[in-house]
Short mmCIF file of C-alpha atoms in Angstrom, two decimals:
data_model
loop_
_atom_site.label_atom_id
_atom_site.label_comp_id
_atom_site.label_asym_id
_atom_site.label_seq_id
_atom_site.Cartn_x
_atom_site.Cartn_y
_atom_site.Cartn_z
CA MET B 1 13.15 -5.45 -11.76
CA LYS B 2 16.12 -3.28 -10.92
CA LYS B 3 18.24 -3.24 -7.78
CA ALA B 4 19.01 -0.05 -5.86
CA GLU B 5 22.58 0.02 -7.27
CA GLU B 6 21.32 -0.11 -10.86
CA ILE B 7 18.74 2.61 -10.23
CA PHE B 8 21.43 4.73 -8.60
CA GLN B 9 23.72 4.28 -11.61
CA LEU B 10 20.91 5.30 -13.97
CA LEU B 11 20.29 8.43 -11.93
CA LYS B 12 24.01 9.27 -11.88
CA ASP B 13 24.17 8.95 -15.67
CA ASN B 14 21.14 11.15 -16.20
CA PHE B 15 21.89 13.77 -13.55
CA PRO B 16 25.70 14.15 -13.69
CA ALA B 17 25.60 17.57 -12.03
CA SER B 18 23.52 16.43 -9.05
CA ASN B 19 24.93 15.54 -5.71
CA LEU B 20 23.62 11.98 -5.31
CA GLU B 21 24.73 9.40 -2.81
CA LEU B 22 23.90 5.73 -2.21
CA LYS B 23 23.74 4.54 1.39
CA THR B 24 23.93 0.75 1.72
CA ASP B 25 24.73 0.46 5.45
CA GLN B 26 21.04 0.15 6.35
CA PRO B 27 19.59 -2.93 8.07
CA THR B 28 16.97 -3.22 5.31
CA GLU B 29 16.84 -1.37 1.98
CA ALA B 30 19.51 0.94 0.54
CA ILE B 31 18.71 4.66 0.42
CA ILE B 32 19.51 7.16 -2.31
CA ILE B 33 20.22 10.62 -0.93
CA ALA B 34 19.30 13.53 -3.19
CA SER B 35 19.16 17.29 -2.98
CA PRO B 36 15.84 18.79 -1.76
CA LEU B 37 15.45 21.26 -4.61
CA GLU B 38 16.15 18.68 -7.33
CA ILE B 39 13.91 15.91 -6.03
CA ASP B 40 11.07 16.85 -8.41
CA LYS B 41 13.29 16.50 -11.50
CA ILE B 42 14.66 13.18 -10.24
CA CYS B 43 11.17 11.88 -9.50
CA PHE B 44 9.88 12.94 -12.93
CA PHE B 45 12.66 10.83 -14.40
CA LEU B 46 11.92 7.88 -12.09
CA HIS B 47 8.23 8.11 -12.96
CA ASP B 48 8.62 8.38 -16.73
CA ALA B 49 11.72 6.35 -17.69
CA PRO B 50 10.43 3.20 -19.41
CA GLU B 51 12.88 0.92 -17.58
CA LEU B 52 11.88 2.32 -14.14
CA LEU B 53 8.18 3.37 -14.24
CA PHE B 54 7.81 4.28 -10.58
CA ASP B 55 4.10 5.01 -10.78
CA ASP B 56 3.28 4.58 -7.09
CA LEU B 57 4.38 6.90 -4.31
CA MET B 58 3.98 4.38 -1.50
CA ASN B 59 4.84 6.69 1.33
CA LEU B 60 6.27 10.08 2.18
CA SER B 61 7.47 10.70 5.73
CA GLY B 62 9.03 13.73 7.26
CA VAL B 63 11.54 13.22 10.08
CA ASP B 64 13.02 15.74 12.48
CA GLU B 65 16.77 15.46 13.12
CA PRO B 66 17.51 18.27 15.56
CA LYS B 67 21.04 17.03 16.42
CA ALA B 68 22.13 17.56 12.82
CA GLY B 69 19.97 20.68 12.51
CA LEU B 70 18.03 19.03 9.69
CA LEU B 71 14.56 18.05 8.64
CA ALA B 72 14.51 15.00 6.38
CA VAL B 73 11.92 13.58 4.01
CA TYR B 74 11.87 9.90 3.08
CA TYR B 75 10.19 8.86 -0.15
CA HIS B 76 9.24 5.23 -0.70
CA LEU B 77 8.54 4.61 -4.36
CA GLY B 78 7.18 1.50 -5.98
CA SER B 79 6.24 0.39 -9.43
CA THR B 80 3.01 -1.51 -9.98
CA LYS B 81 4.21 -2.50 -13.46
CA ILE B 82 7.82 -3.62 -12.84
CA LYS B 83 7.35 -4.32 -9.11
CA HIS B 84 10.63 -2.88 -7.87
CA LYS B 85 11.00 -0.41 -5.02
CA ILE B 86 13.38 2.33 -4.00
CA THR B 87 13.82 4.68 -1.05
CA LEU B 88 14.92 8.29 -1.50
CA LYS B 89 15.90 10.75 1.18
CA VAL B 90 16.37 14.51 1.15
CA SER B 91 17.59 16.68 4.01
CA THR B 92 16.97 20.36 4.45
CA ASP B 93 17.97 23.04 6.90
CA ARG B 94 15.81 23.05 10.02
CA ASN B 95 15.56 26.85 10.04
CA LYS B 96 14.62 27.14 6.37
CA PRO B 97 13.10 23.77 5.47
CA GLU B 98 12.32 23.93 1.77
CA VAL B 99 11.72 20.93 -0.47
CA SER B 100 10.35 20.84 -4.01
CA THR B 101 6.84 19.46 -4.24
CA LEU B 102 6.06 16.16 -5.96
CA THR B 103 2.38 16.91 -6.57
CA GLU B 104 3.10 17.34 -10.28
CA VAL B 105 4.50 13.80 -10.46
CA TRP B 106 2.07 11.96 -8.19
CA LYS B 107 -1.25 13.45 -7.12
CA SER B 108 -1.06 11.31 -3.98
CA ALA B 109 1.85 13.46 -2.74
CA ASP B 110 -0.61 16.29 -2.06
CA TRP B 111 -1.93 15.21 1.33
CA HIS B 112 1.28 13.49 2.37
CA GLU B 113 3.10 16.79 1.90
CA ARG B 114 0.38 18.71 3.69
CA GLU B 115 0.77 16.30 6.60
CA ALA B 116 4.56 16.76 6.67
CA TYR B 117 4.00 20.52 6.63
CA ASP B 118 1.36 20.31 9.35
CA LEU B 119 3.30 18.11 11.75
CA LEU B 120 6.90 19.07 11.00
CA GLY B 121 6.79 22.43 9.28
CA ILE B 122 8.49 21.38 6.06
CA ILE B 123 7.68 23.88 3.30
CA PHE B 124 7.00 22.22 -0.05
CA LEU B 125 7.75 24.81 -2.71
CA ASN B 126 5.04 25.30 -5.36
CA HIS B 127 2.58 23.03 -3.56
CA PRO B 128 -0.93 24.03 -4.77
CA ASP B 129 -2.64 24.00 -1.38
CA LEU B 130 -0.20 23.94 1.55
CA ARG B 131 -2.52 24.17 4.56
CA ARG B 132 -2.65 22.32 7.84
CA ILE B 133 -4.50 19.04 7.51
CA LEU B 134 -4.73 17.07 10.76
CA MET B 135 -4.28 19.90 13.25
CA PRO B 136 -6.80 22.78 13.44
CA TYR B 137 -6.28 25.44 10.77
CA ASP B 138 -5.64 28.08 13.43
CA TRP B 139 -3.09 26.07 15.43
CA ASP B 140 -0.27 28.51 16.07
CA ALA B 141 1.80 26.67 18.66
CA GLY B 142 4.25 25.12 16.22
CA TYR B 143 4.72 21.70 14.66
CA PRO B 144 3.90 18.77 16.95
CA LEU B 145 6.24 16.11 15.55
CA ARG B 146 9.34 18.23 16.04
CA LYS B 147 11.38 16.88 18.91
CA ASP B 148 11.48 20.20 20.76
CA TYR B 149 7.72 20.81 20.51
CA GLU B 150 5.88 21.80 23.63
CA ASN B 151 2.12 21.97 24.06
CA PRO B 152 0.64 25.43 24.53
CA GLU B 153 -1.13 26.12 27.80
CA PHE B 154 -4.41 27.10 26.15
CA TYR B 155 -6.01 26.64 22.76
CA GLN B 156 -9.05 28.86 22.14
CA GLY B 157 -9.58 29.20 25.89
CA MET B 158 -9.44 25.42 26.49
CA LYS B 159 -6.72 24.00 28.70
CA VAL B 160 -4.44 21.75 26.58
CA PRO B 161 -2.40 19.57 29.01
CA TYR B 162 -4.78 17.26 30.78
CA MET C 1 -32.40 38.71 -19.76
CA ALA C 2 -30.48 35.76 -18.47
CA ILE C 3 -31.15 34.57 -14.95
CA LYS C 4 -28.31 35.34 -12.60
CA THR C 5 -26.80 32.18 -11.17
CA GLU C 6 -24.37 31.85 -8.34
CA GLU C 7 -22.29 28.98 -6.97
CA MET C 8 -23.59 27.67 -3.70
CA VAL C 9 -21.51 26.15 -0.92
CA LEU C 10 -23.10 23.35 1.04
CA ASN C 11 -21.62 21.94 4.20
CA MET C 12 -21.93 18.17 4.75
CA GLY C 13 -20.91 16.78 8.11
CA PRO C 14 -19.04 16.44 10.42
CA GLN C 15 -22.18 15.00 12.01
CA HIS C 16 -23.72 13.28 9.02
CA PRO C 17 -24.76 9.60 9.07
CA SER C 18 -23.23 8.70 5.71
CA THR C 19 -19.80 10.23 6.23
CA HIS C 20 -18.92 7.14 8.30
CA GLY C 21 -17.47 9.09 11.18
CA VAL C 22 -16.52 12.70 11.58
CA LEU C 23 -15.71 14.01 8.14
CA ARG C 24 -16.69 17.42 6.83
CA LEU C 25 -17.17 17.95 3.14
CA GLU C 26 -17.44 21.41 1.65
CA LEU C 27 -19.49 20.98 -1.54
CA ALA C 28 -19.55 23.69 -4.20
CA LEU C 29 -22.76 23.37 -6.18
CA GLU C 30 -24.08 24.61 -9.48
CA GLY C 31 -27.75 23.94 -8.93
CA GLU C 32 -27.70 20.30 -7.89
CA ILE C 33 -24.49 19.49 -9.79
CA ILE C 34 -21.25 19.28 -7.85
CA THR C 35 -18.38 21.39 -9.11
CA ASN C 36 -15.91 20.94 -6.28
CA VAL C 37 -15.51 18.93 -3.07
CA ILE C 38 -13.10 19.98 -0.33
CA PRO C 39 -12.73 17.39 2.46
CA HIS C 40 -11.80 18.68 5.90
CA ILE C 41 -10.31 15.98 8.09
CA GLY C 42 -8.61 15.85 11.47
CA TYR C 43 -11.62 15.72 13.79
CA LEU C 44 -10.42 12.35 15.11
CA HIS C 45 -6.72 13.15 15.31
CA ARG C 46 -5.22 11.37 18.33
CA CYS C 47 -1.50 12.02 17.70
CA PHE C 48 -0.73 8.34 17.09
CA GLU C 49 2.66 9.08 15.57
CA LYS C 50 3.73 11.41 18.37
CA HIS C 51 2.46 8.94 20.93
CA CYS C 52 4.59 6.11 19.50
CA GLU C 53 7.76 8.06 20.17
CA ALA C 54 7.08 7.88 23.91
CA MET C 55 6.37 4.14 24.05
CA THR C 56 8.29 0.91 23.73
CA TYR C 57 7.80 -1.20 20.60
CA PRO C 58 5.40 -3.80 22.08
CA GLN C 59 3.30 -1.06 23.69
CA ILE C 60 2.45 0.34 20.27
CA VAL C 61 0.50 -2.77 19.19
CA PRO C 62 -2.76 -1.84 20.98
CA TYR C 63 -2.57 1.66 19.49
CA THR C 64 -2.37 0.30 15.96
CA ASP C 65 -5.73 -1.41 16.64
CA ARG C 66 -7.37 1.96 16.98
CA MET C 67 -6.46 3.28 13.56
CA ASP C 68 -8.57 1.22 11.21
CA TYR C 69 -10.98 0.08 13.90
CA LEU C 70 -12.84 -2.19 11.49
CA ALA C 71 -9.70 -4.16 10.71
CA PRO C 72 -7.42 -4.19 13.77
CA MET C 73 -5.94 -7.60 12.94
CA GLY C 74 -4.66 -6.22 9.65
CA ASN C 75 -3.09 -3.22 11.38
CA GLU C 76 -1.32 -5.39 13.92
CA PHE C 77 -0.20 -7.74 11.18
CA GLY C 78 1.42 -4.88 9.27
CA TYR C 79 3.17 -3.53 12.34
CA ALA C 80 4.44 -7.00 13.32
CA ILE C 81 5.76 -7.60 9.79
CA ALA C 82 7.59 -4.27 9.74
CA MET C 83 9.16 -4.88 13.15
CA GLU C 84 10.15 -8.45 12.31
CA LYS C 85 11.80 -7.19 9.13
CA LEU C 86 13.79 -4.65 11.16
CA LEU C 87 14.72 -7.16 13.87
CA GLY C 88 15.34 -10.06 11.49
CA ILE C 89 12.99 -12.42 13.34
CA GLN C 90 11.71 -15.59 11.70
CA VAL C 91 8.36 -16.51 13.26
CA PRO C 92 7.17 -20.13 13.65
CA GLU C 93 5.05 -21.59 10.87
CA ARG C 94 1.98 -21.97 13.08
CA VAL C 95 2.07 -18.27 13.90
CA GLU C 96 2.12 -17.39 10.20
CA TYR C 97 -0.90 -19.61 9.52
CA ILE C 98 -2.91 -18.22 12.43
CA ARG C 99 -2.08 -14.66 11.38
CA VAL C 100 -3.29 -15.31 7.86
CA ILE C 101 -6.52 -16.91 9.15
CA MET C 102 -7.15 -13.93 11.42
CA ALA C 103 -6.36 -11.37 8.73
CA GLU C 104 -8.74 -13.05 6.28
CA LEU C 105 -11.51 -13.39 8.87
CA GLN C 106 -10.99 -9.72 9.54
CA ARG C 107 -11.24 -8.96 5.84
CA ILE C 108 -14.62 -10.72 5.76
CA SER C 109 -15.91 -8.85 8.82
CA SER C 110 -14.62 -5.52 7.52
CA HIS C 111 -16.12 -5.99 4.06
CA LEU C 112 -19.42 -7.01 5.66
CA VAL C 113 -19.56 -3.66 7.44
CA ALA C 114 -18.62 -1.92 4.20
CA LEU C 115 -21.41 -3.64 2.24
CA GLY C 116 -24.00 -3.33 4.98
CA THR C 117 -23.45 0.36 5.60
CA TYR C 118 -23.23 1.01 1.88
CA GLY C 119 -26.69 -0.49 1.43
CA ALA C 120 -27.98 1.51 4.40
CA ASP C 121 -26.55 4.73 2.95
CA ILE C 122 -28.43 4.16 -0.27
CA GLY C 123 -31.67 3.20 1.43
CA ALA C 124 -31.59 -0.59 1.67
CA PHE C 125 -31.67 -1.23 5.39
CA THR C 126 -32.30 -5.00 5.48
CA PRO C 127 -28.95 -6.14 4.03
CA PHE C 128 -27.26 -4.14 6.78
CA LEU C 129 -28.85 -6.39 9.40
CA TYR C 130 -28.04 -9.54 7.42
CA CYS C 131 -24.39 -8.48 7.13
CA PHE C 132 -24.15 -7.79 10.83
CA ILE C 133 -25.44 -11.28 11.71
CA ASP C 134 -22.45 -12.80 9.92
CA ARG C 135 -20.05 -10.19 11.26
CA GLU C 136 -21.21 -11.11 14.74
CA LYS C 137 -20.14 -14.71 14.14
CA VAL C 138 -16.65 -13.58 13.11
CA LEU C 139 -16.41 -11.43 16.23
CA ASN C 140 -17.39 -14.46 18.31
CA LEU C 141 -14.49 -16.35 16.76
CA PHE C 142 -12.15 -13.53 17.73
CA GLU C 143 -13.63 -13.48 21.20
CA ILE C 144 -12.86 -17.14 21.89
CA THR C 145 -9.35 -16.56 20.53
CA CYS C 146 -8.25 -13.54 22.51
CA GLY C 147 -11.12 -12.33 24.66
CA ALA C 148 -11.73 -9.11 22.76
CA ARG C 149 -14.33 -8.43 20.11
CA LEU C 150 -13.13 -5.21 18.52
CA LEU C 151 -9.61 -4.23 19.58
CA TYR C 152 -7.58 -7.38 19.94
CA ASN C 153 -3.91 -6.74 20.78
CA TYR C 154 -3.49 -10.28 19.41
CA ILE C 155 -0.66 -10.22 16.88
CA TRP C 156 2.53 -9.38 18.73
CA ILE C 157 6.04 -8.78 17.45
CA GLY C 158 7.39 -12.31 16.89
CA GLY C 159 4.25 -14.19 17.88
CA LEU C 160 0.69 -14.08 19.20
CA SER C 161 -0.82 -13.30 22.57
CA HIS C 162 -2.75 -16.60 22.75
CA ASP C 163 -2.80 -19.92 20.97
CA LEU C 164 -6.05 -20.96 19.28
CA HIS C 165 -8.99 -22.12 21.34
CA PRO C 166 -9.53 -25.92 21.02
CA ASP C 167 -12.91 -25.26 19.34
CA PHE C 168 -11.61 -22.61 16.97
CA VAL C 169 -10.96 -24.79 13.92
CA ARG C 170 -14.35 -26.52 14.14
CA LYS C 171 -16.22 -23.26 14.71
CA THR C 172 -14.45 -21.51 11.86
CA ARG C 173 -15.33 -24.34 9.47
CA GLU C 174 -18.93 -24.10 10.63
CA PHE C 175 -18.91 -20.36 10.07
CA ILE C 176 -17.65 -20.69 6.51
CA LYS C 177 -20.25 -23.35 5.79
CA GLU C 178 -23.01 -21.05 7.04
CA PHE C 179 -21.54 -17.95 5.45
CA ARG C 180 -21.44 -19.09 1.80
CA PRO C 181 -25.25 -19.34 1.39
CA ASN C 182 -25.63 -16.01 3.22
CA LEU C 183 -23.28 -14.40 0.74
CA LYS C 184 -25.56 -15.56 -2.06
CA GLU C 185 -28.48 -14.11 -0.18
CA ILE C 186 -26.75 -10.72 0.09
CA ASN C 187 -26.14 -10.87 -3.66
CA ASP C 188 -29.81 -11.56 -4.37
CA LEU C 189 -30.96 -8.93 -1.93
CA LEU C 190 -28.57 -6.11 -2.76
CA SER C 191 -25.92 -6.64 -5.45
CA HIS C 192 -28.27 -7.53 -8.30
CA ASN C 193 -31.16 -5.44 -7.06
CA ARG C 194 -32.42 -3.11 -9.80
CA ILE C 195 -32.78 -0.08 -7.51
CA PHE C 196 -29.30 -0.57 -6.09
CA ILE C 197 -27.81 -0.93 -9.58
CA ASP C 198 -29.53 2.25 -10.76
CA ARG C 199 -28.08 4.15 -7.83
CA THR C 200 -24.50 2.83 -8.16
CA ALA C 201 -23.73 1.77 -11.75
CA ASN C 202 -22.11 4.50 -13.89
CA VAL C 203 -21.66 6.68 -10.81
CA GLY C 204 -18.22 7.84 -9.68
CA ILE C 205 -16.15 6.27 -12.44
CA LEU C 206 -12.47 5.96 -11.57
CA PRO C 207 -10.12 5.27 -14.53
CA ILE C 208 -7.02 3.16 -13.84
CA ASP C 209 -4.46 5.89 -14.59
CA THR C 210 -6.12 8.36 -12.25
CA ALA C 211 -6.42 5.69 -9.57
CA ILE C 212 -2.72 4.81 -9.67
CA ASN C 213 -1.60 8.43 -9.80
CA TYR C 214 -3.71 9.22 -6.75
CA GLY C 215 -2.28 6.22 -4.91
CA VAL C 216 -5.65 4.45 -4.68
CA SER C 217 -5.15 0.86 -3.58
CA GLY C 218 -6.96 -2.25 -2.44
CA PRO C 219 -10.53 -3.01 -3.59
CA ASN C 220 -10.93 0.52 -4.98
CA LEU C 221 -8.05 0.05 -7.40
CA ARG C 222 -9.18 -3.46 -8.31
CA GLY C 223 -12.66 -2.09 -8.89
CA SER C 224 -11.14 -0.03 -11.69
CA GLY C 225 -10.05 -3.27 -13.33
CA TYR C 226 -6.39 -3.24 -12.31
CA LYS C 227 -5.10 -6.53 -10.94
CA TRP C 228 -2.93 -5.35 -8.06
CA ASP C 229 -2.86 -7.01 -4.68
CA ILE C 230 0.08 -6.81 -2.26
CA ARG C 231 -0.60 -10.41 -1.24
CA LYS C 232 0.29 -11.54 -4.77
CA ASP C 233 2.47 -8.74 -6.14
CA ASP C 234 4.71 -8.04 -3.15
CA PRO C 235 4.16 -11.23 -1.13
CA TYR C 236 4.57 -11.28 2.62
CA SER C 237 4.00 -13.91 5.29
CA ILE C 238 2.85 -17.20 3.70
CA TYR C 239 0.31 -15.99 1.14
CA HIS C 240 2.30 -17.67 -1.65
CA LYS C 241 1.22 -21.06 -0.28
CA PHE C 242 -2.46 -20.58 -1.00
CA ASP C 243 -4.48 -20.79 -4.16
CA TYR C 244 -6.85 -17.85 -4.65
CA ASP C 245 -7.89 -15.33 -7.27
CA ILE C 246 -7.78 -11.56 -7.33
CA PRO C 247 -11.24 -10.32 -8.41
CA VAL C 248 -11.33 -7.13 -10.46
CA GLY C 249 -14.12 -4.85 -11.65
CA GLU C 250 -15.58 -5.74 -15.04
CA GLY C 251 -18.25 -3.12 -15.54
CA LYS C 252 -21.06 -5.65 -15.46
CA TYR C 253 -23.88 -3.10 -15.15
CA GLY C 254 -22.12 0.04 -16.29
CA THR C 255 -18.61 1.31 -16.87
CA VAL C 256 -15.51 -0.35 -15.43
CA GLY C 257 -14.50 1.45 -12.24
CA ASP C 258 -17.92 2.70 -11.20
CA SER C 259 -19.30 2.47 -7.66
CA TRP C 260 -21.01 -0.85 -8.33
CA ASP C 261 -17.72 -2.42 -9.43
CA ARG C 262 -15.95 -1.25 -6.30
CA TYR C 263 -18.80 -2.67 -4.24
CA TYR C 264 -18.88 -6.00 -6.04
CA VAL C 265 -15.10 -6.56 -5.81
CA ARG C 266 -15.58 -6.65 -2.04
CA VAL C 267 -18.31 -9.29 -2.34
CA LEU C 268 -16.06 -11.47 -4.50
CA GLU C 269 -13.10 -10.93 -2.19
CA MET C 270 -14.98 -12.42 0.74
CA GLU C 271 -15.36 -15.67 -1.17
CA GLU C 272 -11.61 -15.68 -1.89
CA SER C 273 -10.92 -15.07 1.80
CA CYS C 274 -13.06 -18.11 2.62
CA ARG C 275 -10.93 -20.17 0.25
CA ILE C 276 -7.70 -19.00 1.92
CA ILE C 277 -9.08 -19.73 5.40
CA GLU C 278 -10.15 -23.25 4.40
CA GLN C 279 -6.72 -24.04 2.98
CA ALA C 280 -4.97 -22.58 6.03
CA LEU C 281 -7.16 -24.62 8.39
CA ASP C 282 -6.35 -27.79 6.43
CA GLN C 283 -2.60 -27.19 6.59
CA LEU C 284 -2.41 -25.69 10.11
CA PRO C 285 0.78 -27.04 11.73
CA GLU C 286 1.43 -27.59 15.44
CA GLY C 287 3.88 -25.50 17.42
CA ASP C 288 4.49 -22.90 20.09
CA VAL C 289 3.10 -19.48 19.18
CA GLN C 290 5.26 -17.54 21.62
CA SER C 291 8.68 -19.10 21.10
CA ALA C 292 9.98 -16.29 18.85
CA ILE C 293 8.79 -13.32 20.93
CA PRO C 294 11.89 -11.33 21.89
CA LYS C 295 12.31 -10.55 25.60
CA ARG C 296 13.65 -7.05 25.08
CA ILE C 297 13.27 -5.22 21.80
CA LYS C 298 16.17 -2.98 20.91
CA PRO C 299 16.62 -2.80 17.13
CA VAL C 300 19.75 -1.55 15.42
CA VAL C 301 19.89 2.04 14.14
CA GLY C 302 18.08 2.25 10.84
CA ASN C 303 14.69 2.29 9.29
CA VAL C 304 12.23 -0.04 7.67
CA TYR C 305 9.17 0.22 5.44
CA ALA C 306 6.77 -2.69 5.14
CA ARG C 307 3.29 -2.91 3.68
CA VAL C 308 0.40 -5.32 3.80
CA GLU C 309 -2.94 -5.66 2.05
CA ASN C 310 -5.51 -4.41 4.53
CA PRO C 311 -9.24 -4.58 3.70
CA ARG C 312 -9.04 -0.91 2.68
CA GLY C 313 -5.86 -1.18 0.66
CA ASP C 314 -2.15 -0.87 0.94
CA LEU C 315 -1.24 -0.25 4.59
CA GLY C 316 2.39 0.74 5.15
CA TYR C 317 4.51 1.30 8.23
CA PHE C 318 7.65 3.39 8.19
CA ILE C 319 9.56 2.83 11.43
CA MET C 320 12.80 4.56 12.30
CA SER C 321 14.96 3.29 15.12
CA ASP C 322 17.71 5.14 16.95
CA GLY C 323 18.90 2.04 18.79
CA SER C 324 16.79 2.59 21.91
CA THR C 325 13.70 0.75 23.13
CA SER C 326 11.31 3.34 21.64
CA PRO C 327 10.99 4.22 17.97
CA TYR C 328 12.46 7.51 16.78
CA ARG C 329 9.68 8.02 14.25
CA VAL C 330 6.67 6.03 13.11
CA LYS C 331 4.69 7.00 10.06
CA VAL C 332 1.66 5.10 8.87
CA ARG C 333 0.60 5.14 5.27
CA ALA C 334 -3.10 4.75 5.84
CA PRO C 335 -4.96 3.53 2.73
CA SER C 336 -8.09 5.60 3.43
CA PHE C 337 -6.02 8.76 3.90
CA VAL C 338 -4.54 8.41 0.43
CA THR C 339 -7.81 7.30 -1.18
CA MET C 340 -9.74 10.28 0.22
CA GLN C 341 -7.82 12.64 -2.09
CA VAL C 342 -9.51 11.21 -5.16
CA LEU C 343 -13.00 12.09 -3.85
CA ASN C 344 -13.06 15.48 -5.57
CA GLU C 345 -12.13 13.86 -8.88
CA LEU C 346 -14.89 11.24 -8.46
CA CYS C 347 -17.70 13.59 -7.42
CA LYS C 348 -17.33 16.33 -10.03
CA GLY C 349 -20.34 16.52 -12.30
CA TYR C 350 -22.59 14.26 -10.23
CA MET C 351 -25.61 15.11 -8.08
CA VAL C 352 -25.57 15.84 -4.36
CA ALA C 353 -27.24 12.47 -3.66
CA ASP C 354 -24.40 10.72 -5.50
CA VAL C 355 -21.83 12.02 -3.00
CA VAL C 356 -23.24 9.53 -0.51
CA THR C 357 -23.00 6.75 -3.09
CA ILE C 358 -19.41 7.59 -4.01
CA LEU C 359 -18.22 8.12 -0.45
CA GLY C 360 -19.74 4.79 0.59
CA SER C 361 -18.16 2.98 -2.34
CA ILE C 362 -14.58 3.99 -1.42
CA ASP C 363 -15.18 2.64 2.10
CA ILE C 364 -13.26 4.99 4.36
CA VAL C 365 -12.56 4.70 8.08
CA LEU C 366 -11.94 8.04 9.73
CA GLY C 367 -9.94 6.54 12.58
CA GLU C 368 -7.28 5.69 10.06
CA ILE C 369 -7.43 8.94 8.09
CA ASP C 370 -6.93 11.12 11.16
CA ARG C 371 -4.82 8.69 13.19
#
């Protein structure tokens, strides 16, 4: 079992060119902040390194941060073999939200990423099947979990606000 | 001259009795063999996560009930644990014991529905009725505890809505005493029934590596023979105080990780739940169940992720606070949502009739998938 500081150090040693940051001022777990276009490389390393073996993508959540003009993605990783956990975060520009996909690392990322795309409009680059998932496929009124979202008046001739 | 063949697309659902709710499957067929399955979900989407952002923390509890509507106690438990972790609340010992008893009773009632409907899907209707008799008794126990039979709003942040009914301990012991022989009866009627075995063994085999990579958890992962249970491997509440086993699939009638294994893990798990409940009833301490409930909930800025072992697998809550009385963002990692992705992998190469077998064996609840 490794602590967040040790995992962070390992990442720093293996990705010296990356802009990584460890945030420990959280009320619960520490967060490692990474760059959105490098997250796939970092996660491949976390998944494959024999001393880390993060084989379980526990959760993937998109968050809208309009004040900072950002869309963030939180990754909660766990290992079923070593039983340690880590949280990663990437932030991307709200007007051009692009994050590398993790579907190559964990198959379970597929629907999580589709959901983040559907509800927040985060584009996961190279995702095999980036379609809406919970909302109707022809929903064209934007992304509901964004803070500035407003319901359309009508959807397919039906009144939306009740 | 060779006969010209063409792939056929068959639509299954959303109104289909064995999709367990409103799920649409787009099946691509080569004759009667399945080559591809595309699930279409979202018919039951109720904007749970958006809704949470407009409510205070305690108001969210009843909404969590409505996700996995066969296991509301487990949903509330997970939410309460996440919030208590964020707020740093230590709940009284009695509350922890009652929560564990409720969660395990809920596991029994949820697995009973899973087994009963699974039998009904495959064509054995009688076990369904037998399972529902026992489930009814569990619901009666919940009813005397909190007045509700399906959606409880019982486990609150820091405590419980009601203390136990004076008859609860006696009635629960009676239930377990009656339930054990019934469990044997279900085994004789369904689990070791030749027709049932022929329909489920060697169908929908899920290897461990695939299961983990797809994020499959709970009884489905254990059915593949992997010993992984959040209650043991990432302990929460007071599960470390009890003595129980984690049953895994052994491939008794076929290959490890087939539909029968996933089914039978659930049967064995109910017995383990009975053991936990008995121990918890023996040790149940006295105390006030509402002493730790905070008057006004205003967490510090930050976020939390907590997970519990729900009957369907690893249920996680990601809650983000901006320091106000409402959450900034709530995301639920619903076990069925993640497990559904593996369906295509499981169904490829099997017959159309096996889709029903496989879908029943992974035990999904659409309320949780669509949220």
